[in-house]
PDB file of C-alpha atoms in Angstrom:
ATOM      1  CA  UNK D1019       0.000   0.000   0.000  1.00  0.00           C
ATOM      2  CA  UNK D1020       0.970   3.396  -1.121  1.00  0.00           C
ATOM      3  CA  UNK D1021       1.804   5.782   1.605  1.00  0.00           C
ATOM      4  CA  UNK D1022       3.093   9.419   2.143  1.00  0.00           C
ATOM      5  CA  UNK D1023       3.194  10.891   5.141  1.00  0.00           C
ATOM      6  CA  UNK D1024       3.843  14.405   6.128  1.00  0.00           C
ATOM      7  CA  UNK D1025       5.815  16.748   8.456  1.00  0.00           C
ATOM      8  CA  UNK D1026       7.270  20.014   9.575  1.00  0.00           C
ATOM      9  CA  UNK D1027       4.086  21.849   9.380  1.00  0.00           C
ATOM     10  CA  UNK D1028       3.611  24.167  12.145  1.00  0.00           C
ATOM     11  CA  UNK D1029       2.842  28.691  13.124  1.00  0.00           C
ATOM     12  CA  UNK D1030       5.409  30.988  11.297  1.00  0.00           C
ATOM     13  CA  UNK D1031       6.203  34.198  10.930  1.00  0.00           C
ATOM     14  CA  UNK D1032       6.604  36.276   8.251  1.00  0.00           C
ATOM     15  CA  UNK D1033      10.075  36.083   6.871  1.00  0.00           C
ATOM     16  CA  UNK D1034      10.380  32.871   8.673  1.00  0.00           C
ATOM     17  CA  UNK D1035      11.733  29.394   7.088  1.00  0.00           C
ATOM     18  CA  UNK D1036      10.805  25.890   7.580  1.00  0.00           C
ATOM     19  CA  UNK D1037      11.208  22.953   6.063  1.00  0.00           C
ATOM     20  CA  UNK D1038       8.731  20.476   5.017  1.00  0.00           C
ATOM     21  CA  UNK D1039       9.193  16.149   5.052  1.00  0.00           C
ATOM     22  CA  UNK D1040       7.570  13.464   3.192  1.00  0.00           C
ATOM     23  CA  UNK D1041       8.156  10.102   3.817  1.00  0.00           C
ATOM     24  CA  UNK D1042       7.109   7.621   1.550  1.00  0.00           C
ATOM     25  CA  UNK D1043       6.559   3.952   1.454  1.00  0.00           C
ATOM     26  CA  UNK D1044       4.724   1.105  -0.464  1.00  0.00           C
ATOM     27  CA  UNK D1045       6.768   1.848  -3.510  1.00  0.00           C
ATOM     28  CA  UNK D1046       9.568   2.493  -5.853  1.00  0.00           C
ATOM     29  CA  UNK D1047      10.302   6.071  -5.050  1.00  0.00           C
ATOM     30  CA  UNK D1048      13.235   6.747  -7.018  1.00  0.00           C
ATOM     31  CA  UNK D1049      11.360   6.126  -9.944  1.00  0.00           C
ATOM     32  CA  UNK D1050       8.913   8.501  -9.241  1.00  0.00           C
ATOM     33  CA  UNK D1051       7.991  12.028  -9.995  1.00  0.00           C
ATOM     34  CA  UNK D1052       7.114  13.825  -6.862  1.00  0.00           C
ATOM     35  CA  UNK D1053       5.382  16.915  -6.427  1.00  0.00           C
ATOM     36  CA  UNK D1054       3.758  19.193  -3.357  1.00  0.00           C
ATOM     37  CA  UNK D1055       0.791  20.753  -3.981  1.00  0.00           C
ATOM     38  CA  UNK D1056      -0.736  23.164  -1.395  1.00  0.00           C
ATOM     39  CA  UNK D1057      -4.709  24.234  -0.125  1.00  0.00           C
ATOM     40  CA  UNK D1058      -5.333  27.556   1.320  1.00  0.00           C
ATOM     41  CA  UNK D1059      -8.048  27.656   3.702  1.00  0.00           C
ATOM     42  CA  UNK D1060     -11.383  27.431   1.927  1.00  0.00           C
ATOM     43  CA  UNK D1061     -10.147  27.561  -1.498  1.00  0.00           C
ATOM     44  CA  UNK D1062      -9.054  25.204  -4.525  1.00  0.00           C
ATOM     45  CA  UNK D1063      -5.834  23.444  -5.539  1.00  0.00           C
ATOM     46  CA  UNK D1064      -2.491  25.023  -6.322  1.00  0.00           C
ATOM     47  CA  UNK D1065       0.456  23.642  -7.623  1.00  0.00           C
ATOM     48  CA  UNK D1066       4.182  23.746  -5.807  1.00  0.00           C
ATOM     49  CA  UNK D1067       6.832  22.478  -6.647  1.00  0.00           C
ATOM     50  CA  UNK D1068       7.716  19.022  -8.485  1.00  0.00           C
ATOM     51  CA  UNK D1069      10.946  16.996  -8.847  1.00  0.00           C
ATOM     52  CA  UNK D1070      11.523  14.607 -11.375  1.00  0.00           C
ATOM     53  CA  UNK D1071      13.165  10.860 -10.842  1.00  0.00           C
ATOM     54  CA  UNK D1072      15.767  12.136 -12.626  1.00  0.00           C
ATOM     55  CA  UNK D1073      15.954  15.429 -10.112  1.00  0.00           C
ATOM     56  CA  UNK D1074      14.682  17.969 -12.780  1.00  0.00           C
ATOM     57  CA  UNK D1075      13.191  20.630 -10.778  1.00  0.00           C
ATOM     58  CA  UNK D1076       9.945  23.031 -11.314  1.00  0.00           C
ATOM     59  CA  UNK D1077       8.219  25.385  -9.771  1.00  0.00           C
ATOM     60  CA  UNK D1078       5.339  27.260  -9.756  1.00  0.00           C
ATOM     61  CA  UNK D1079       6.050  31.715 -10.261  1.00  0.00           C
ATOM     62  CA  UNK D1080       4.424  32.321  -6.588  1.00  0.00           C
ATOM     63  CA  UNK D1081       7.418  30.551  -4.602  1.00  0.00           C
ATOM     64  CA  UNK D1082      10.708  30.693  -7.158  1.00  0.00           C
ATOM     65  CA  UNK D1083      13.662  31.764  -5.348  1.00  0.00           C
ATOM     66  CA  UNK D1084      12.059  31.101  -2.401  1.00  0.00           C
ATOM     67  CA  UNK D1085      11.066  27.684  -2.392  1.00  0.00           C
ATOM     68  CA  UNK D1086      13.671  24.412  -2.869  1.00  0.00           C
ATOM     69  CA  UNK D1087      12.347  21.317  -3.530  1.00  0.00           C
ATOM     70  CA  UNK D1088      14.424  18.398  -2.417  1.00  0.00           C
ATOM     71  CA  UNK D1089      14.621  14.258  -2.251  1.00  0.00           C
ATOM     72  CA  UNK D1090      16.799  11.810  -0.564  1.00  0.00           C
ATOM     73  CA  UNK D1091      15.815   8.172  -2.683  1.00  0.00           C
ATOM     74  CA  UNK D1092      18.185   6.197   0.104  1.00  0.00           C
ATOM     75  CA  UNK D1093      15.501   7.654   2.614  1.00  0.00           C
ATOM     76  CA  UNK D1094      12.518   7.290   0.906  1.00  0.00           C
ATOM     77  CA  UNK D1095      12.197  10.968   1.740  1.00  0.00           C
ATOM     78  CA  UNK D1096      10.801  14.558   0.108  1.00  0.00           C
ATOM     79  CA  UNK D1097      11.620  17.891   1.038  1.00  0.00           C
ATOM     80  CA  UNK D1098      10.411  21.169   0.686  1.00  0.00           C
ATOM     81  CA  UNK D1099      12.690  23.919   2.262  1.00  0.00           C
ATOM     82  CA  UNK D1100      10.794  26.811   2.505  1.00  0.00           C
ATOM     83  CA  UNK D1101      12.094  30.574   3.076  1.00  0.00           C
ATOM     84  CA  UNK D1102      11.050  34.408   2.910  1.00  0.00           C
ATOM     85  CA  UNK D1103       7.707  32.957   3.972  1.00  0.00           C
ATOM     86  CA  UNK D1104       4.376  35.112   3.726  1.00  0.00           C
ATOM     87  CA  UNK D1105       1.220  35.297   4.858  1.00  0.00           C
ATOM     88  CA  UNK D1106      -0.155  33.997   1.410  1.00  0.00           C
ATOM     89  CA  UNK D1107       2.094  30.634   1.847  1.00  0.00           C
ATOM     90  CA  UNK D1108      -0.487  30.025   4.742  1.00  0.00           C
ATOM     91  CA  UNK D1109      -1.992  26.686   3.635  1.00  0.00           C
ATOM     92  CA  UNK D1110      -2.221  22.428   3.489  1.00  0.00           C
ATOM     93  CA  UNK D1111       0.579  21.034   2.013  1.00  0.00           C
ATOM     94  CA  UNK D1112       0.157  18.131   0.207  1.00  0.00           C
ATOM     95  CA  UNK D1113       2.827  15.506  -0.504  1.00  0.00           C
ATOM     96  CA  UNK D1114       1.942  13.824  -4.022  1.00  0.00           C
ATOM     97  CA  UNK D1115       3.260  10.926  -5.749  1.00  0.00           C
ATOM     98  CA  UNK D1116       3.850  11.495  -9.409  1.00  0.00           C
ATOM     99  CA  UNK D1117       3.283  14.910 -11.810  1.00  0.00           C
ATOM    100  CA  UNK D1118       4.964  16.360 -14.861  1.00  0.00           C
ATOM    101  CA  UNK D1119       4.724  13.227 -17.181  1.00  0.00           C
ATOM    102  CA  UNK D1120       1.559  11.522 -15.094  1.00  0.00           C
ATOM    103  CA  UNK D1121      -1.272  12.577 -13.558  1.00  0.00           C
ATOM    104  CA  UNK D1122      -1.075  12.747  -9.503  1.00  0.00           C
ATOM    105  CA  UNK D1123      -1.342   9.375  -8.534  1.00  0.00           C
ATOM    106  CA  UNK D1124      -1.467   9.428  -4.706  1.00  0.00           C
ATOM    107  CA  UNK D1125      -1.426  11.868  -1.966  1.00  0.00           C
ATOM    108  CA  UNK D1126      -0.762  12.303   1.761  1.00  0.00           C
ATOM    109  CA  UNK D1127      -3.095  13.601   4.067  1.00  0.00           C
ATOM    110  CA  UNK D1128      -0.807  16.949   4.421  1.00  0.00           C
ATOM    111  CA  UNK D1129       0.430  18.905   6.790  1.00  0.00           C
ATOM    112  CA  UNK D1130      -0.769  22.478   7.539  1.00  0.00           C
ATOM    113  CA  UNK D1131       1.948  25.459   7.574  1.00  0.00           C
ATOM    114  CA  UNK D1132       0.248  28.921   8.994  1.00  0.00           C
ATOM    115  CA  UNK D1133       2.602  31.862   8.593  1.00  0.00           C
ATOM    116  CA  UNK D1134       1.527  34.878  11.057  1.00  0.00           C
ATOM    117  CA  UNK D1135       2.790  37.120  13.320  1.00  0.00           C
TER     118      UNK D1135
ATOM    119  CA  UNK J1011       0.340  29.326 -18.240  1.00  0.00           C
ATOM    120  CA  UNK J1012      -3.336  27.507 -18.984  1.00  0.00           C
ATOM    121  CA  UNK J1013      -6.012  28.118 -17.584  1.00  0.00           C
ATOM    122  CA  UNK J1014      -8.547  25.662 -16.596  1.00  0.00           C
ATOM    123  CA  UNK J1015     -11.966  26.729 -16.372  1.00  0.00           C
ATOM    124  CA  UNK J1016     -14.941  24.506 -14.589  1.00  0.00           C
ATOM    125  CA  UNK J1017     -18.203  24.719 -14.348  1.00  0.00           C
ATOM    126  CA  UNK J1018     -20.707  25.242 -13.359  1.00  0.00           C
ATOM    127  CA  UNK J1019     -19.417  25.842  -9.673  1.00  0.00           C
ATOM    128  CA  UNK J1020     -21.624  24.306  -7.753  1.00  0.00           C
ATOM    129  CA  UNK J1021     -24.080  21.354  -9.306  1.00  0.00           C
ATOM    130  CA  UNK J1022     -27.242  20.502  -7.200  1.00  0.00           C
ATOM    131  CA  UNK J1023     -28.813  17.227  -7.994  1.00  0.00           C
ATOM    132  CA  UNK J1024     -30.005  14.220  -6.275  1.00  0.00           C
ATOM    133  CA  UNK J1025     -29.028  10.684  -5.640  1.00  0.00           C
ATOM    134  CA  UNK J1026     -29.475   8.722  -8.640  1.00  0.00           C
ATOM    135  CA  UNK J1027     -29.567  11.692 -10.837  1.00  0.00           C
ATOM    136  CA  UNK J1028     -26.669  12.473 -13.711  1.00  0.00           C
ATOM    137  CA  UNK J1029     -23.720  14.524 -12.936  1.00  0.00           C
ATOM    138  CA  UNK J1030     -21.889  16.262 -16.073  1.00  0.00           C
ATOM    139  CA  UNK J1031     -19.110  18.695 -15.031  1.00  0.00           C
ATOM    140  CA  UNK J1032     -17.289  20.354 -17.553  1.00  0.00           C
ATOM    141  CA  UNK J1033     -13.640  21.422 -17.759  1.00  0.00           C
ATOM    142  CA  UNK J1034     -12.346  24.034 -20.516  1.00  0.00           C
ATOM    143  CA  UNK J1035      -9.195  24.952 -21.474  1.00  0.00           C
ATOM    144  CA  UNK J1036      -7.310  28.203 -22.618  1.00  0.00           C
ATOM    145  CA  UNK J1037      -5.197  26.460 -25.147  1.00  0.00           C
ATOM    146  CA  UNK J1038      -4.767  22.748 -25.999  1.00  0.00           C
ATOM    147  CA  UNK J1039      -3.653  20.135 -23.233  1.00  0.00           C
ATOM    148  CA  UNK J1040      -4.140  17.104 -25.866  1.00  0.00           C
ATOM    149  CA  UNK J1041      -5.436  14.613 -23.822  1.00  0.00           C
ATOM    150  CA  UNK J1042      -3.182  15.202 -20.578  1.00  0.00           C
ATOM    151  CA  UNK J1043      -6.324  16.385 -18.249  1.00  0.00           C
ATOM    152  CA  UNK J1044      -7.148  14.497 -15.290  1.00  0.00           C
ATOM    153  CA  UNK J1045      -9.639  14.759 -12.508  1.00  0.00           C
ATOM    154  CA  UNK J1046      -9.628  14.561  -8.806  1.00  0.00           C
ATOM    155  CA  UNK J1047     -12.331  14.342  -6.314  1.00  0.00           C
ATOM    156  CA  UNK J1048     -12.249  16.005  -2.890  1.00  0.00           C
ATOM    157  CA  UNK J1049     -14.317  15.300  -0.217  1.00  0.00           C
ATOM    158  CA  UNK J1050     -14.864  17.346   3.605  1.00  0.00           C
ATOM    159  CA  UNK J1051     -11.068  17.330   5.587  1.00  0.00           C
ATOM    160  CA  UNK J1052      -9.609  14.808   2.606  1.00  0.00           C
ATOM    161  CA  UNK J1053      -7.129  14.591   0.384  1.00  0.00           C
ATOM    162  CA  UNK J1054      -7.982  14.535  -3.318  1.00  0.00           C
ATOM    163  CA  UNK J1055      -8.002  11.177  -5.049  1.00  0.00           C
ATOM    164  CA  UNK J1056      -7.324  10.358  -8.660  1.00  0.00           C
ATOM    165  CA  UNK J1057     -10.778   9.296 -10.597  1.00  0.00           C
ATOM    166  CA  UNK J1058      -9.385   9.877 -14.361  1.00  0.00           C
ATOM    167  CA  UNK J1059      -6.066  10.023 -15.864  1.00  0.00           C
ATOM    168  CA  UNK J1060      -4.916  11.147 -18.941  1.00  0.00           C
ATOM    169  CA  UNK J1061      -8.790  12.238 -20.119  1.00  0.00           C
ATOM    170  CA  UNK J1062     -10.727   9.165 -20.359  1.00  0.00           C
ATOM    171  CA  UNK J1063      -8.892   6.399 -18.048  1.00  0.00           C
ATOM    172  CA  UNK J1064     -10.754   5.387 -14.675  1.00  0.00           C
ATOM    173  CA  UNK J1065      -8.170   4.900 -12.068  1.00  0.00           C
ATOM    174  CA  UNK J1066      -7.461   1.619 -10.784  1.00  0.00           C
ATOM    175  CA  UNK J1067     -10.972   0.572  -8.203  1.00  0.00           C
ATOM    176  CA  UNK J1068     -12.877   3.512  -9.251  1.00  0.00           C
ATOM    177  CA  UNK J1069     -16.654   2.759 -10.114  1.00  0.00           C
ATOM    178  CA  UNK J1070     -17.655   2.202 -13.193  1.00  0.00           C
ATOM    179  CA  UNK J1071     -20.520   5.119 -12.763  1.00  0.00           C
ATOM    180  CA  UNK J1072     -17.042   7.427 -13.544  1.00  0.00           C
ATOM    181  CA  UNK J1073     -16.515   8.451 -16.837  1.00  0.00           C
ATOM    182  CA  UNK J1074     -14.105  10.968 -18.118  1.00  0.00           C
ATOM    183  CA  UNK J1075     -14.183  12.601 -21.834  1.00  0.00           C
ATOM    184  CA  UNK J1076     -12.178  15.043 -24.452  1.00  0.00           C
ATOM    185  CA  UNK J1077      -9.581  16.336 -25.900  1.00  0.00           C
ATOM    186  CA  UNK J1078      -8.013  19.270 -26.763  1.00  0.00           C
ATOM    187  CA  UNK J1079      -9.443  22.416 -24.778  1.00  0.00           C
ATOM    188  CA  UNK J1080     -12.993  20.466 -23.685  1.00  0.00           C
ATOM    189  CA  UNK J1081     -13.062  17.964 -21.327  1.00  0.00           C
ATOM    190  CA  UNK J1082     -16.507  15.999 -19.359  1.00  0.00           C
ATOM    191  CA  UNK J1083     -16.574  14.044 -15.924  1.00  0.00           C
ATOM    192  CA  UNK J1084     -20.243  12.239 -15.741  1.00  0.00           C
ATOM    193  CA  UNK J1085     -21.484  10.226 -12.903  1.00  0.00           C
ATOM    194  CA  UNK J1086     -23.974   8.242 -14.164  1.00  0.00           C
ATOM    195  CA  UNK J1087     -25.856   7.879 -11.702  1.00  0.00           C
ATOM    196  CA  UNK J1088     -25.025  10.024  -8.313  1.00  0.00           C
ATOM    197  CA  UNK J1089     -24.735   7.502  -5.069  1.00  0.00           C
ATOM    198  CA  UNK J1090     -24.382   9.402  -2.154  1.00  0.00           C
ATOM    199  CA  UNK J1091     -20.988   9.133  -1.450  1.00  0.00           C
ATOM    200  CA  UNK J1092     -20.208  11.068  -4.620  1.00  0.00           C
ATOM    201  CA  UNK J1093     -20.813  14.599  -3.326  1.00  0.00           C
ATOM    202  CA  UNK J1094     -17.610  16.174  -2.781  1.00  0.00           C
ATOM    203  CA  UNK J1095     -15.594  18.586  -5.229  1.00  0.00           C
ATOM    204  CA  UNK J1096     -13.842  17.909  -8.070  1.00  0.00           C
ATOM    205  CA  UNK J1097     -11.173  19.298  -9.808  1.00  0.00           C
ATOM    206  CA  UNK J1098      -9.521  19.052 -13.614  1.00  0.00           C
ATOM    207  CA  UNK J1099      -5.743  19.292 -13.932  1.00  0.00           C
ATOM    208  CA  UNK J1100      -3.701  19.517 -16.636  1.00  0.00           C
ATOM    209  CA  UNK J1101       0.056  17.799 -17.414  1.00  0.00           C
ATOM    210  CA  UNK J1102       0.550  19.153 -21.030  1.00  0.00           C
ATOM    211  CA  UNK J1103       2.875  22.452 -19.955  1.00  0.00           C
ATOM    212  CA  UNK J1104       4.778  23.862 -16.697  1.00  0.00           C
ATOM    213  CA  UNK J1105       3.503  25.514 -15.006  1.00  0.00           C
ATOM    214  CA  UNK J1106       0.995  22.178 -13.830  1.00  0.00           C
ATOM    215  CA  UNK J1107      -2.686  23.821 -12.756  1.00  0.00           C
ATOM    216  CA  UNK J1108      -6.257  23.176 -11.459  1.00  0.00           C
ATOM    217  CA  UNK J1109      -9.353  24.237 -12.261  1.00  0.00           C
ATOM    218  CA  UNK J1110     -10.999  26.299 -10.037  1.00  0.00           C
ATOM    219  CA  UNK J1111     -12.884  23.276  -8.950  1.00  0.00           C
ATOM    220  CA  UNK J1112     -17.464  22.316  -9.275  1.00  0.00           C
ATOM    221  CA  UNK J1113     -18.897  21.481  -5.825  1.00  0.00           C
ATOM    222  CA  UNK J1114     -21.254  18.624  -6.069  1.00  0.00           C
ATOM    223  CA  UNK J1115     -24.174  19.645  -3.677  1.00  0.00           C
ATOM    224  CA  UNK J1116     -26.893  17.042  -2.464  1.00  0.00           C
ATOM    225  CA  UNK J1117     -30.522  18.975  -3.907  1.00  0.00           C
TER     226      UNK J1117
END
């Protein structure tokens, strides 16, 4: 069975940095595209960050430069390292098994990151 | 970056009744569009891949449909765990987006 689970989430402040874990099991994860995709409160679906098998990188406009997406295959493990955070960053973050060349296959139950003073 | 537009928004039928939700797009996406379903303090799921391909376990009742800038989810025939929103996404360029999402409302 396919599972990602989440971590790091947590009350920031503005300006602040964390950085977000995924730890995956139940398959082949080094042959995997892997993505984060993130829920504000209330509203729809918005796309990260994803990182290819072959560590291409991509990002969505709202967090280049400020987001670095990262994964450790002898760990099982994704990252999200996540600075110069704002109040608009305030959301679910959703780790997500595949993207780029397939559709999003599976997903965590994500971890919430609130960024406030 | 494409845009994906759904609608309508929100969709109030009843159990048993026909669901159609449509899914536009503001250029060509082939058929790279897929569709998620999200219910109350979930995560989305995968329903259809790649336009028209159920995902693996997913009710027959799921259809998916298009190509090119028009796309269709139908439920044949709502049950009642079906109400929930769902969401279009498209593959076919970086930046990767979502529709806005259509809310599937019990009448």
């Amino acid at each position: 069975e396919v599972q990602l689970v989440e971590s790091g989430g947590g009350l920031v402040q503005p300006g602040g940095s964390l950085r977000l874990s995924c730890a995956a099991s139940g398959f082949t994860f080094s042959s995997y595209a892997m993505t984060w995709v993130r829920q504000a409160p209330g509203m729809g679906l918005d796309w990260v960050s994803t990182i290819t098998y072959s560590l291409g990188t991509y990002y969505a406009d709202s967090v280049e430069g400020r987001f670095t997406i990262s994964r450790d295959n002898s760990k099982n493990t994704l990252y999200l390292q996540m600075d110069s955070l704002r109040a608009e960053d305030t959301a679910v973050y959703y780790c997500v098994r595949g993207g780029g060349s397939s559709s999003f296959l599976s997903w965590g139950q994500g971890t919430l990151l609130t960024v406030s003073s | 970056e494409i845009v994906l537009t759904q609608s309508p928004a929100t969709l109030s039928l009843s159990p048993g009744e026909r669901a159609t939700l449509s899914c536009r797009a503001s250029q060509s996406v082939g058929y790279y569009l897929h569709w998620y379903q999200q219910k109350r303090g979930q995560a989305p799921r995968l329903l259809i891949y790649d336009a028209s391909n159920r995902a693996t376990g997913l009710p027959a009742r799921f259809s998916g449909s298009g190509s090119g800038t028009d796309f269709t989810l139908t439920i044949s025939s709502l049950e009642p765990e079906d109400f929930a929103v769902y969401y279009c996404q498209q593959r076919s360029n970086w930046p990767l987006t979502f529709g806005g999402g259509t809310k599937v409302e019990i009448k």
